[in-house]
Coordinates of C-alpha atoms in Angstrom, one line a residue:
M1 CA 7.0 -34.8 -7.7
A2 CA 4.2 -32.9 -5.8
N3 CA 1.5 -35.0 -7.5
S4 CA 3.1 -38.4 -7.3
P5 CA 1.3 -41.1 -5.3
E6 CA 4.0 -41.0 -2.6
L7 CA 3.9 -37.3 -1.8
P8 CA 1.1 -34.8 -0.9
S9 CA -0.6 -32.9 -3.7
R10 CA 0.0 -29.2 -4.2
R11 CA -3.6 -28.6 -2.9
G12 CA -2.7 -30.7 0.2
L13 CA 0.5 -28.7 0.7
L14 CA -1.5 -25.4 0.6
R15 CA -3.9 -26.7 3.3
T16 CA -0.9 -27.8 5.4
A17 CA 0.8 -24.5 4.9
A18 CA -2.4 -22.6 6.0
A19 CA -2.4 -24.7 9.2
A20 CA 1.3 -23.9 9.7
G21 CA 0.5 -20.2 9.5
V22 CA -1.6 -20.5 12.5
S23 CA 0.4 -22.8 14.7
G24 CA 3.9 -22.4 13.4
L25 CA 4.4 -26.2 13.5
T26 CA 2.2 -28.8 12.0
A27 CA 2.1 -32.5 11.5
L28 CA 2.8 -33.6 7.9
P29 CA 0.4 -35.8 5.9
P30 CA 1.4 -39.5 6.4
A31 CA 3.1 -39.9 3.0
A32 CA 5.2 -36.8 3.5
A33 CA 6.1 -37.7 7.0
H34 CA 7.3 -41.1 5.7
A35 CA 9.4 -39.4 3.0
A36 CA 10.7 -36.8 5.6
A37 CA 11.9 -39.6 7.9
S38 CA 14.7 -40.4 5.5
T39 CA 16.9 -37.9 7.2
S40 CA 17.3 -37.8 10.9
A41 CA 16.8 -34.6 12.9
P42 CA 19.9 -32.4 13.0
Q43 CA 21.5 -31.8 16.4
L44 CA 21.3 -28.0 16.6
P45 CA 23.3 -25.8 19.0
G46 CA 21.9 -24.0 22.0
G47 CA 19.0 -26.3 22.7
L48 CA 17.2 -25.2 19.5
V49 CA 14.6 -27.8 18.6
P50 CA 14.3 -28.8 14.9
Y51 CA 10.9 -29.7 13.4
R52 CA 9.7 -30.6 10.0
S53 CA 7.9 -27.9 8.2
P54 CA 6.4 -27.7 4.6
Y55 CA 7.3 -24.8 2.4
V56 CA 4.8 -23.3 -0.1
N57 CA 5.4 -20.0 -1.8
W58 CA 2.6 -17.5 -2.6
A59 CA 1.3 -19.1 -5.7
G60 CA 2.1 -22.7 -4.7
E61 CA 4.6 -23.2 -7.6
I62 CA 7.6 -23.8 -5.3
T63 CA 6.7 -26.4 -2.7
H64 CA 8.5 -28.8 -0.4
H65 CA 6.7 -31.4 1.7
G66 CA 8.9 -30.9 4.7
L67 CA 12.3 -29.4 5.4
W68 CA 13.9 -29.2 8.8
A69 CA 13.3 -25.9 10.5
C70 CA 13.8 -24.0 13.7
A71 CA 12.9 -20.7 15.2
P72 CA 16.0 -18.8 16.5
R73 CA 15.3 -16.6 19.5
T74 CA 18.2 -14.1 19.1
G75 CA 20.6 -12.9 16.5
Q76 CA 23.4 -14.7 18.4
E77 CA 21.5 -18.0 17.9
V78 CA 21.5 -17.3 14.1
A79 CA 25.3 -16.9 14.3
D80 CA 25.6 -20.1 16.3
L81 CA 23.5 -21.9 13.6
A82 CA 25.7 -20.5 10.9
N83 CA 28.8 -21.9 12.5
W84 CA 27.1 -25.2 13.0
A85 CA 25.9 -25.2 9.4
H86 CA 29.4 -24.4 8.1
A87 CA 30.9 -27.2 10.2
S88 CA 28.2 -29.7 9.3
G89 CA 27.7 -29.0 5.6
W90 CA 24.2 -27.5 5.9
R91 CA 22.7 -24.4 4.4
L92 CA 20.4 -21.9 6.2
R93 CA 17.5 -20.2 4.6
A94 CA 15.5 -17.4 6.3
R95 CA 11.8 -17.8 6.0
G96 CA 9.3 -15.1 6.9
M97 CA 5.8 -15.3 5.3
S98 CA 6.9 -17.1 2.1
H99 CA 5.2 -14.3 0.1
T100 CA 7.3 -14.7 -2.9
W101 CA 7.2 -16.2 -6.4
S102 CA 10.9 -16.6 -7.1
P103 CA 13.3 -19.3 -5.9
L104 CA 15.2 -17.0 -3.5
T105 CA 14.4 -19.1 -0.5
I106 CA 14.5 -22.6 -1.9
T107 CA 14.3 -24.0 -5.4
Q108 CA 11.6 -26.4 -6.6
A109 CA 14.4 -29.0 -7.2
T110 CA 15.4 -29.1 -3.5
A111 CA 15.7 -32.7 -2.6
S112 CA 13.6 -34.4 0.1
D113 CA 16.7 -35.1 2.2
A114 CA 18.5 -31.8 1.4
R115 CA 20.7 -30.4 4.1
V116 CA 18.7 -27.1 4.2
L117 CA 17.4 -25.7 7.5
L118 CA 14.6 -23.1 7.4
L119 CA 14.9 -20.4 10.0
D120 CA 11.6 -19.0 11.0
T121 CA 12.2 -15.3 11.7
T122 CA 8.6 -14.5 12.6
G123 CA 8.5 -16.7 15.8
H124 CA 10.8 -14.7 18.0
L125 CA 12.8 -12.1 16.0
T126 CA 10.0 -9.5 16.2
R127 CA 11.2 -6.8 18.7
M128 CA 10.8 -3.2 17.7
E129 CA 11.5 0.1 19.5
L130 CA 12.1 3.7 18.7
A131 CA 15.7 4.7 17.9
E132 CA 17.6 7.9 18.1
P133 CA 17.0 9.6 14.7
P134 CA 20.0 11.2 12.9
P135 CA 19.9 14.9 12.0
G136 CA 17.5 15.4 9.0
A137 CA 15.0 12.6 10.0
P138 CA 12.1 13.2 12.3
G139 CA 12.3 9.7 13.6
A140 CA 13.9 6.2 13.5
V141 CA 12.9 2.7 14.5
R142 CA 14.9 -0.3 15.4
A143 CA 13.3 -3.6 14.4
Q144 CA 14.2 -7.2 14.2
T145 CA 13.6 -8.7 10.8
G146 CA 10.8 -11.1 11.7
V147 CA 8.4 -8.3 12.5
L148 CA 5.6 -8.0 9.9
L149 CA 5.2 -4.7 8.0
E150 CA 1.7 -4.2 9.2
A151 CA 2.8 -4.3 12.9
L152 CA 5.8 -2.1 12.2
M153 CA 3.9 0.6 10.4
G154 CA 1.3 0.5 13.1
F155 CA 3.9 0.9 15.8
M156 CA 5.4 3.9 13.9
A157 CA 2.0 5.5 13.3
D158 CA 1.4 5.3 17.1
H159 CA 4.4 7.6 17.5
G160 CA 3.5 10.0 14.7
L161 CA 5.8 8.4 12.2
G162 CA 5.3 6.9 8.7
V163 CA 6.9 6.0 5.4
T164 CA 5.9 7.0 1.9
N165 CA 6.2 3.7 0.1
T166 CA 4.9 0.3 1.2
P167 CA 3.9 -2.8 -0.8
A168 CA 0.3 -3.8 -1.0
P169 CA 0.5 -6.8 1.4
G170 CA 1.0 -5.9 5.1
E171 CA 1.7 -9.5 6.1
L172 CA 5.3 -9.5 4.9
S173 CA 8.3 -9.8 7.2
L174 CA 10.7 -6.8 7.4
G175 CA 13.6 -9.1 6.5
G176 CA 11.9 -10.3 3.3
A177 CA 10.8 -6.8 2.3
L178 CA 14.4 -5.5 2.6
A179 CA 15.9 -8.5 0.9
I180 CA 14.1 -7.7 -2.3
D181 CA 13.7 -3.8 -1.9
A182 CA 10.0 -3.8 -1.5
H183 CA 8.4 -0.7 -3.1
G184 CA 5.2 1.2 -3.3
A185 CA 3.6 3.6 -5.7
S186 CA 4.6 7.2 -5.3
V187 CA 6.6 10.0 -6.8
P188 CA 6.4 13.7 -5.9
A189 CA 3.3 15.3 -7.3
D190 CA 3.9 18.5 -9.2
G191 CA 4.9 21.1 -6.6
E192 CA 5.2 18.6 -3.8
A193 CA 8.2 19.3 -1.6
A194 CA 10.4 16.6 -0.3
R195 CA 9.5 15.5 3.3
P196 CA 12.4 14.8 5.7
G197 CA 12.8 11.2 6.6
H198 CA 10.8 9.9 3.6
T199 CA 11.9 8.4 0.3
Y200 CA 10.0 7.9 -2.9
G201 CA 12.1 4.8 -3.4
S202 CA 12.1 1.4 -1.7
L203 CA 12.1 0.5 2.0
S204 CA 15.7 -0.5 1.6
N205 CA 16.6 3.2 1.0
L206 CA 15.4 4.0 4.5
V207 CA 18.1 1.8 6.1
L208 CA 20.4 3.6 8.6
S209 CA 22.1 0.4 9.9
L210 CA 21.9 -3.3 9.6
T211 CA 23.0 -6.1 11.9
A212 CA 23.9 -9.3 10.1
V213 CA 25.6 -12.6 10.6
V214 CA 28.8 -12.5 8.6
W215 CA 32.1 -14.4 8.3
D216 CA 35.0 -13.0 10.4
A217 CA 38.2 -14.3 8.9
G218 CA 40.3 -13.3 11.9
Q219 CA 38.1 -15.4 14.3
G220 CA 37.4 -18.1 11.7
A221 CA 33.7 -17.9 12.6
Y222 CA 30.4 -16.4 11.7
V223 CA 29.7 -13.4 14.0
L224 CA 27.1 -10.7 14.5
R225 CA 28.2 -7.3 13.1
T226 CA 26.5 -4.0 12.6
F227 CA 27.0 -2.0 9.4
R228 CA 26.2 1.7 9.3
R229 CA 24.9 3.3 6.1
G230 CA 27.4 5.9 4.7
R231 CA 30.2 4.5 6.8
D232 CA 30.4 0.8 6.0
P233 CA 30.2 0.1 2.3
E234 CA 28.9 -3.4 3.0
C235 CA 25.6 -1.8 4.2
E236 CA 24.6 -0.9 0.6
A237 CA 25.0 -4.6 -0.4
L238 CA 23.1 -5.9 2.6
A239 CA 20.2 -3.4 2.1
A240 CA 18.9 -5.5 -0.8
H241 CA 20.7 -8.9 -0.6
L242 CA 18.2 -11.2 -2.3
G243 CA 18.5 -13.8 0.4
R244 CA 22.3 -14.1 0.0
A245 CA 22.8 -12.9 3.6
F246 CA 21.0 -13.0 7.0
V247 CA 20.1 -9.7 8.5
V248 CA 18.7 -9.9 12.0
E249 CA 18.0 -6.3 12.8
A250 CA 17.6 -3.0 11.0
V251 CA 17.4 0.6 12.0
L252 CA 15.2 2.6 9.6
Q253 CA 14.6 6.3 9.3
A254 CA 11.1 7.6 9.2
G255 CA 9.2 10.8 8.5
E256 CA 6.1 12.4 9.9
E257 CA 2.9 10.4 9.3
T258 CA 0.5 12.1 7.0
P259 CA -2.9 10.7 6.3
L260 CA -3.9 9.8 2.7
R261 CA -7.0 9.9 0.6
C262 CA -7.6 7.1 -1.9
V263 CA -10.1 7.7 -4.7
S264 CA -10.9 4.7 -6.9
R265 CA -12.3 5.0 -10.4
V266 CA -13.5 2.5 -13.0
D267 CA -14.9 5.0 -15.5
I268 CA -11.8 5.6 -17.6
G269 CA -11.2 3.3 -20.5
A270 CA -7.8 1.6 -21.1
D271 CA -7.5 3.5 -24.4
E272 CA -7.5 6.8 -22.6
L273 CA -5.7 5.9 -19.3
F274 CA -2.8 4.2 -21.3
A275 CA -3.0 6.4 -24.3
P276 CA 0.2 7.4 -26.2
P277 CA 1.4 10.8 -25.2
G278 CA 0.3 13.5 -27.6
S279 CA -2.5 11.4 -29.0
A280 CA -6.1 12.6 -29.2
A281 CA -7.0 10.0 -26.5
A282 CA -4.6 11.6 -24.2
A283 CA -5.9 15.1 -24.7
G284 CA -8.5 14.9 -22.0
G285 CA -6.0 14.9 -19.1
R286 CA -7.0 11.5 -17.8
T287 CA -3.9 9.4 -18.5
M288 CA -1.8 7.7 -15.8
A289 CA 0.8 10.4 -16.2
D290 CA -1.8 13.1 -15.7
F291 CA -2.9 11.6 -12.4
M292 CA 0.7 11.0 -11.4
S293 CA 1.5 14.7 -11.9
A294 CA -1.6 15.7 -9.9
T295 CA -1.2 13.5 -6.8
G296 CA 2.1 11.6 -7.3
R297 CA 0.5 8.2 -6.3
V298 CA -1.3 6.0 -8.8
E299 CA -2.0 2.3 -9.5
A300 CA -4.0 0.6 -12.3
I301 CA -5.4 -2.9 -12.0
W302 CA -6.4 -4.0 -15.4
F303 CA -8.4 -7.3 -15.6
A304 CA -7.7 -9.5 -18.6
F305 CA -9.9 -8.9 -21.7
T306 CA -11.6 -5.8 -20.1
D307 CA -11.4 -2.2 -21.3
R308 CA -11.8 -0.2 -18.0
P309 CA -9.1 -0.7 -15.3
W310 CA -9.5 -0.1 -11.6
L311 CA -7.6 3.1 -11.0
K312 CA -6.4 4.0 -7.5
V313 CA -5.3 7.6 -6.9
W314 CA -3.8 8.4 -3.5
S315 CA -3.0 11.9 -2.3
L316 CA -1.6 13.5 0.8
S317 CA -4.5 14.7 2.9
P318 CA -3.8 16.0 6.4
E319 CA -7.5 16.7 6.9
R320 CA -10.4 14.4 5.8
P321 CA -12.3 15.6 2.8
I322 CA -16.0 15.8 3.4
T323 CA -16.7 13.3 0.7
S324 CA -14.3 10.7 2.0
R325 CA -15.2 7.8 4.3
P326 CA -12.7 7.4 7.2
V327 CA -11.1 4.0 7.8
W328 CA -9.5 2.7 10.9
G329 CA -7.5 -0.3 9.6
P330 CA -6.0 -1.8 6.5
Y331 CA -7.6 -4.0 3.8
N332 CA -10.6 -1.9 3.0
Y333 CA -11.7 -3.8 -0.2
P334 CA -13.4 -6.9 1.2
F335 CA -14.8 -7.8 -2.2
S336 CA -11.2 -8.5 -3.4
D337 CA -10.3 -10.6 -0.3
S338 CA -12.3 -13.7 -1.4
L339 CA -14.0 -14.7 -4.6
P340 CA -17.8 -14.5 -4.8
T341 CA -19.5 -17.8 -5.8
P342 CA -20.1 -17.0 -9.5
V343 CA -16.4 -16.0 -9.9
S344 CA -15.2 -19.0 -8.0
R345 CA -17.3 -21.3 -10.2
L346 CA -15.7 -19.8 -13.3
L347 CA -12.3 -20.3 -11.8
G348 CA -13.2 -23.9 -10.9
R349 CA -14.2 -24.6 -14.4
M350 CA -10.9 -23.2 -15.8
V351 CA -8.6 -24.9 -13.4
G352 CA -10.6 -28.1 -12.7
E353 CA -12.0 -28.7 -16.2
G354 CA -9.4 -27.0 -18.3
A355 CA -12.0 -24.5 -19.7
W356 CA -9.3 -21.8 -20.2
Y357 CA -11.4 -20.3 -22.9
L358 CA -13.5 -18.8 -20.1
A359 CA -10.7 -16.3 -19.4
P360 CA -12.5 -13.3 -21.0
E361 CA -15.7 -14.1 -19.0
F362 CA -13.6 -14.5 -15.9
G363 CA -11.8 -11.2 -16.4
L364 CA -15.2 -9.4 -16.9
A365 CA -16.6 -11.1 -13.8
Q366 CA -13.6 -9.9 -11.7
F367 CA -14.0 -6.3 -13.0
T368 CA -17.7 -6.4 -12.2
V369 CA -17.0 -7.6 -8.7
A370 CA -14.6 -4.7 -8.2
A371 CA -16.8 -2.0 -9.7
T372 CA -19.8 -3.2 -7.8
G373 CA -17.9 -3.7 -4.6
L374 CA -16.5 -0.2 -4.6
T375 CA -20.1 1.1 -4.6
T376 CA -21.7 -1.3 -2.2
T377 CA -18.9 -1.1 0.4
V378 CA -18.7 2.7 0.0
A379 CA -15.0 2.4 -0.9
K380 CA -14.6 4.7 -3.8
D381 CA -13.3 7.6 -1.6
L382 CA -11.4 6.6 1.5
W383 CA -9.3 8.6 4.0
G384 CA -7.1 7.5 6.9
A385 CA -3.6 6.6 8.1
S386 CA -1.2 6.1 5.2
H387 CA -0.5 2.4 5.9
H388 CA -4.2 1.7 6.3
L389 CA -4.7 2.8 2.7
T390 CA -1.6 1.3 1.1
F391 CA -2.0 -2.1 2.6
Y392 CA -4.9 -3.8 0.7
L393 CA -3.8 -7.3 -0.2
R394 CA -4.6 -10.1 2.3
P395 CA -3.4 -13.7 2.3
T396 CA -7.0 -14.7 1.4
T397 CA -6.7 -12.9 -1.9
L398 CA -6.7 -15.1 -5.0
R399 CA -3.2 -16.5 -5.4
E400 CA -1.9 -16.1 -8.9
T401 CA 1.5 -16.4 -10.5
A402 CA 3.1 -13.2 -11.8
N403 CA 5.9 -11.9 -13.8
G404 CA 7.5 -8.6 -12.8
Y405 CA 9.6 -5.8 -14.2
A406 CA 10.6 -2.2 -13.5
F407 CA 11.3 0.2 -16.3
L408 CA 13.6 3.0 -15.2
T409 CA 12.8 6.2 -17.0
S410 CA 12.2 9.9 -16.6
R411 CA 8.9 11.4 -15.6
A412 CA 8.5 12.9 -19.1
D413 CA 8.5 9.4 -20.6
V414 CA 6.3 7.5 -18.1
Q415 CA 3.2 7.7 -20.3
R416 CA 5.2 6.5 -23.3
V417 CA 6.5 3.5 -21.4
I418 CA 3.0 2.6 -20.0
S419 CA 1.4 3.0 -23.4
E420 CA 3.9 0.9 -25.3
F421 CA 3.8 -1.9 -22.8
A422 CA -0.1 -1.8 -22.6
G423 CA -0.4 -1.8 -26.3
Y424 CA 1.9 -4.7 -26.9
Y425 CA 0.3 -6.7 -24.0
R426 CA -3.3 -6.2 -25.4
E427 CA -2.3 -7.0 -29.0
R428 CA -0.6 -10.2 -28.0
L429 CA -3.4 -11.3 -25.6
H430 CA -6.0 -10.9 -28.4
A431 CA -3.7 -12.5 -31.0
W432 CA -3.4 -15.6 -28.8
A433 CA -7.2 -15.6 -28.1
A434 CA -7.8 -15.6 -31.9
R435 CA -5.8 -18.8 -32.0
G436 CA -7.9 -20.3 -29.2
R437 CA -5.2 -19.9 -26.5
F438 CA -5.8 -18.0 -23.3
P439 CA -2.5 -17.7 -21.3
V440 CA -3.6 -14.8 -19.0
N441 CA -6.8 -14.8 -16.9
G442 CA -5.7 -12.4 -14.1
Q443 CA -4.7 -8.7 -14.0
V444 CA -2.0 -6.3 -15.1
Q445 CA -0.8 -4.1 -12.3
I446 CA 0.9 -0.9 -13.1
R447 CA 2.6 1.3 -10.5
V448 CA 5.1 4.2 -10.6
C449 CA 7.6 5.0 -7.9
G450 CA 10.7 7.1 -7.4
L451 CA 14.3 5.7 -7.3
D452 CA 16.5 5.0 -4.4
Q453 CA 18.2 8.4 -4.3
P454 CA 21.0 8.9 -1.8
R455 CA 19.7 12.4 -1.1
D456 CA 16.7 10.9 0.6
T457 CA 18.7 9.3 3.4
A458 CA 19.8 11.1 6.6
A459 CA 23.0 9.0 6.6
P460 CA 25.8 11.2 5.3
G461 CA 27.8 9.6 2.5
A462 CA 25.2 6.9 1.8
G463 CA 24.9 5.4 -1.6
P464 CA 21.9 3.6 -3.0
P465 CA 21.4 -0.1 -2.2
L466 CA 23.6 -1.9 -4.7
L467 CA 21.1 -4.5 -5.9
S468 CA 17.9 -2.5 -5.5
V469 CA 15.8 -2.8 -8.7
I470 CA 15.3 1.0 -8.4
R471 CA 18.9 1.9 -7.9
P472 CA 19.6 5.0 -10.1
H473 CA 21.2 4.0 -13.4
P474 CA 24.8 5.0 -13.6
D475 CA 24.6 6.2 -17.2
H476 CA 21.3 8.0 -16.9
P477 CA 21.1 10.6 -14.1
E478 CA 18.1 12.1 -15.8
W479 CA 16.0 9.0 -15.0
D480 CA 14.1 9.7 -11.8
C481 CA 11.3 7.1 -11.5
A482 CA 10.4 3.5 -12.4
V483 CA 7.2 2.0 -14.0
W484 CA 6.4 -1.4 -12.4
V485 CA 4.4 -3.9 -14.3
D486 CA 3.1 -7.4 -13.3
V487 CA 0.9 -9.7 -15.3
L488 CA -1.0 -12.3 -13.3
T489 CA -2.6 -15.6 -14.2
Q490 CA -3.4 -18.9 -12.6
P491 CA -0.2 -21.0 -12.1
T492 CA -1.4 -23.9 -14.2
T493 CA -2.6 -21.9 -17.2
P494 CA -1.4 -23.5 -20.4
G495 CA 1.0 -21.3 -22.4
A496 CA 1.6 -18.8 -19.5
A497 CA 5.4 -19.2 -19.6
E498 CA 5.5 -18.9 -23.3
F499 CA 3.4 -15.7 -23.2
Y500 CA 5.6 -14.3 -20.4
R501 CA 8.6 -15.0 -22.5
E502 CA 7.1 -13.0 -25.4
L503 CA 6.5 -10.1 -23.0
E504 CA 10.0 -10.3 -21.5
R505 CA 11.6 -10.3 -24.9
F506 CA 9.5 -7.3 -25.9
C507 CA 10.5 -5.4 -22.7
L508 CA 14.2 -6.1 -23.1
R509 CA 14.4 -5.0 -26.7
T510 CA 12.0 -2.0 -26.3
F511 CA 13.2 -0.6 -23.0
D512 CA 16.8 -1.2 -23.8
G513 CA 18.5 1.9 -22.4
R514 CA 17.5 4.6 -24.8
Y515 CA 14.7 6.3 -23.0
A516 CA 14.0 3.5 -20.5
A517 CA 15.7 0.4 -19.2
T518 CA 14.3 -3.0 -18.0
R519 CA 15.2 -4.6 -14.7
V520 CA 13.6 -7.7 -13.3
E521 CA 11.6 -7.6 -10.1
W522 CA 13.4 -10.0 -7.8
S523 CA 10.4 -11.6 -6.1
K524 CA 8.4 -12.2 -9.2
G525 CA 8.8 -14.4 -12.4
W526 CA 11.5 -13.6 -15.0
A527 CA 14.1 -15.3 -17.2
Y528 CA 11.4 -17.3 -19.0
S529 CA 11.8 -20.1 -21.4
D530 CA 8.7 -21.4 -23.2
T531 CA 8.0 -23.7 -20.3
A532 CA 9.2 -22.1 -17.0
A533 CA 10.6 -19.0 -15.3
W534 CA 14.2 -18.6 -14.1
T535 CA 15.5 -20.8 -16.8
D536 CA 16.8 -18.5 -19.5
E537 CA 20.5 -18.4 -18.9
E538 CA 21.1 -15.4 -21.2
V539 CA 18.8 -13.3 -19.0
I540 CA 20.2 -14.6 -15.7
G541 CA 23.8 -14.4 -16.7
T542 CA 23.9 -11.4 -19.1
A543 CA 20.8 -9.2 -19.2
V544 CA 20.3 -9.0 -15.4
P545 CA 23.9 -8.0 -14.5
A546 CA 24.1 -5.6 -17.5
S547 CA 21.0 -3.8 -16.3
Y548 CA 22.9 -2.6 -13.2
G549 CA 26.2 -1.9 -14.8
T550 CA 29.1 -4.4 -14.8
G551 CA 31.0 -2.6 -12.1
E552 CA 28.1 -2.1 -9.8
W553 CA 27.0 -5.7 -10.2
H554 CA 30.4 -7.1 -9.4
Q555 CA 30.8 -4.8 -6.5
A556 CA 27.6 -6.1 -4.9
T557 CA 28.2 -9.7 -5.6
G558 CA 31.8 -9.4 -4.4
V559 CA 30.7 -7.9 -1.0
L560 CA 28.0 -10.6 -0.5
N561 CA 30.4 -13.4 -1.3
A562 CA 33.0 -12.0 1.0
L563 CA 30.6 -11.7 3.9
D564 CA 29.6 -15.4 3.4
P565 CA 32.5 -17.1 1.5
H566 CA 31.2 -20.5 2.6
R567 CA 27.8 -19.9 1.0
V568 CA 25.9 -20.9 4.2
F569 CA 23.2 -18.4 3.2
S570 CA 22.7 -19.4 -0.4
N571 CA 21.0 -21.9 -2.6
A572 CA 21.5 -23.4 -6.1
F573 CA 19.6 -20.6 -7.8
L574 CA 21.5 -17.8 -6.0
D575 CA 24.8 -19.6 -6.8
R576 CA 23.9 -19.3 -10.5
L577 CA 22.6 -15.7 -10.3
L578 CA 25.3 -14.1 -8.0
G579 CA 28.2 -16.2 -9.1
P580 CA 30.7 -18.5 -7.4

């Protein structure tokens, strides 16, 4: 539909969305405006003004030329909208920064005249303030869910507070980050003591309370209600709700801010960094698990068809090492923020001319830019505030599609999991290339973080977020961490879905619960057929629920469905995933 003569192209939608990011409201291209005019503007409560707004997700794979939208100013206005939607037969979808790959906000099949109203949380729901911390946590912050993580972490740092785990992009809304249990890359280093107020798990595990719009059967209406962690069991379901609820405010615990050092390396080959444990290649003490043991915080970015990944090693560093360059803001790798001309030309030939066989050359060019850029920008050894070093992905970064999985396991088996995944990925990539097919031209990202352990929270009686990808496995208390993997490629790359399906099937049969278990990453691609993501009904209906445990999955979905029995906060995909 996006490329028909009557509607704007995907490229045009991306341009329109970029403009919308600046103004918050933009005129549609004429063709889209004509199509959008087929439905009249809804009469919203409280004087809220509807406007047409395009939707484009991160990789441009889920797009809509223009849905009705509005920007609620208060949580009560969201409740009023929910009651209006229930009475009028509409659905409400929260929209923050649209930094997602999966159809948790809208689906690609959303009709041009669908009764779906986008609620822009970033326009007004951005208030934040310090909150009274509970015993056991140095601090707490109360924030509305439209605030961006970069602003929130900066506010906390100004008061001497911080968190251990953040995702790489800082321009994510808090509501979006909590909905999909956004994570970082940290476990305790050998000998590292737990720090009060911190968690090695997801941001969702920091929740102390949540205020959400929920159905009140006694009043026969949607109302604002606050749920407290450890006291209200609904809080554990809302802490990672996948977009099946609308949270307007969160209180998060925080720990003391501690600066980090980040050392980047490109001198260790993939054969050594991802070596099987106990092998000769692993004997040099330079595997992912070795670095994880030493500092607790590692990430590998492995460009397609190259043999030396970009390794980041973060470490707690209250004082600046003499060799480290101090930084005073996030996004300290400018060479990765935009493509140099030679690399962009290669990309143009692949995408524009169908020269996908250039994938090995493109991967090498990306690695060369990173390796050279680390030197020319003096970025190999950086020191500064923790969020300045963990936020490194900007909206201008090359936008690729990605699959995503977490493998729950024990620290003792981290290297085994990484080695087996990396070995299979590399073997299949080269096997496809030998047949003249190049489905991957991006990177593999590998991270390790802890699980959402209840002991990390200062809320007595708290349980882990029910649908967090890194919720501890009920049958394996010995598993204490998760290996995250994402494989990135250009959205239009031929064979990508088929290749991703091979990888997914490998993960499900290899990390099947013996020494590791596979869970899908909510915001990325999964449930692949040979042609598309989120289409394998066996994965959606069986494998995903089973990865949480039948009881836990039904508990979570039961709570979310009870809080919104009329499915005002849902869409067709969530209806399939979370049940009727």
